[in-house]
CSV table of C-alpha atoms in Angstrom, one decimal:
chain,number,residue,atom,x,y,z
A,1,UNK,CA,16.3,2.4,20.7
A,2,UNK,CA,16.9,1.2,24.3
A,3,UNK,CA,14.5,3.9,25.7
A,4,UNK,CA,11.5,2.6,23.8
A,5,UNK,CA,9.0,0.8,26.0
A,6,UNK,CA,6.4,-0.2,23.5
A,7,UNK,CA,6.1,-0.5,19.7
A,8,UNK,CA,3.0,-0.5,17.4
A,9,UNK,CA,2.7,-2.7,14.4
A,10,UNK,CA,0.1,-1.7,11.9
A,11,UNK,CA,-0.9,-3.1,8.5
A,12,UNK,CA,-3.2,-1.2,6.2
A,13,UNK,CA,-4.4,-2.6,2.9
A,14,UNK,CA,-6.6,-0.7,0.4
A,15,UNK,CA,-8.4,-3.1,-1.9
A,16,UNK,CA,-9.8,-1.8,-5.1
A,17,UNK,CA,-11.8,-4.1,-7.4
A,18,UNK,CA,-12.4,-3.2,-11.0
A,19,UNK,CA,-14.7,-4.7,-13.6
A,20,UNK,CA,-13.3,-3.7,-16.9
A,21,UNK,CA,-12.4,-0.1,-16.1
A,22,UNK,CA,-15.2,0.5,-13.6
A,23,UNK,CA,-14.4,0.6,-9.9
A,24,UNK,CA,-16.9,-1.7,-8.3
A,25,UNK,CA,-15.6,-1.8,-4.7
A,26,UNK,CA,-13.0,0.0,-2.6
A,27,UNK,CA,-12.4,-0.9,1.0
A,28,UNK,CA,-9.5,-0.5,3.4
A,29,UNK,CA,-8.5,-3.2,5.9
A,30,UNK,CA,-6.5,-2.4,9.0
A,31,UNK,CA,-5.0,-4.5,11.8
A,32,UNK,CA,-2.7,-3.3,14.5
A,33,UNK,CA,-1.2,-4.3,17.8
A,34,UNK,CA,1.0,-2.9,20.5
A,35,UNK,CA,3.8,-4.8,22.1
A,36,UNK,CA,6.6,-4.3,24.6
A,37,UNK,CA,10.2,-3.9,24.0
A,38,UNK,CA,12.6,-6.6,25.2
A,39,UNK,CA,16.3,-6.5,26.0
A,40,UNK,CA,17.0,-9.2,23.5
A,41,UNK,CA,16.8,-7.8,19.9
A,42,UNK,CA,16.7,-11.3,18.5
A,43,UNK,CA,13.7,-12.2,20.6
A,44,UNK,CA,12.1,-8.9,19.7
A,45,UNK,CA,12.5,-9.6,16.0
A,46,UNK,CA,11.2,-13.1,16.4
A,47,UNK,CA,8.1,-11.8,18.2
A,48,UNK,CA,7.6,-9.1,15.6
A,49,UNK,CA,7.6,-11.8,12.9
A,50,UNK,CA,5.0,-13.8,14.8
A,51,UNK,CA,2.8,-10.7,15.2
A,52,UNK,CA,3.1,-9.8,11.6
A,53,UNK,CA,2.0,-13.3,10.5
A,54,UNK,CA,-0.9,-13.2,12.9
A,55,UNK,CA,-2.1,-9.8,11.6
A,56,UNK,CA,-1.6,-10.9,8.1
A,57,UNK,CA,-3.8,-14.0,8.7
A,58,UNK,CA,-6.5,-11.8,10.2
A,59,UNK,CA,-6.4,-9.5,7.2
A,60,UNK,CA,-6.7,-12.5,4.8
A,61,UNK,CA,-9.8,-13.6,6.6
A,62,UNK,CA,-11.3,-10.1,6.3
A,63,UNK,CA,-10.4,-9.8,2.7
A,64,UNK,CA,-11.8,-13.2,1.8
A,65,UNK,CA,-15.1,-12.4,3.6
A,66,UNK,CA,-15.3,-9.1,1.7
A,67,UNK,CA,-14.6,-10.8,-1.6
A,68,UNK,CA,-17.3,-13.3,-1.0
A,69,UNK,CA,-19.8,-10.5,-0.9
A,70,UNK,CA,-18.7,-8.7,-4.1
A,71,UNK,CA,-20.9,-9.4,-7.1
């Protein structure tokens, strides 16, 4: 909508690790960011894609770090 000044983008991942049928680890990962609206919807969508990729990359690092600690 044209009246929106800012947006929030949030990604939440719940990771459950099982060994056989036993849950051995459950953790949630969360990354979020706020960003301003723009008059150009094309530019806004491009920026959202960049933010989404950045947040995803941050989550991958967190998940990999967690997985390295799971025994």
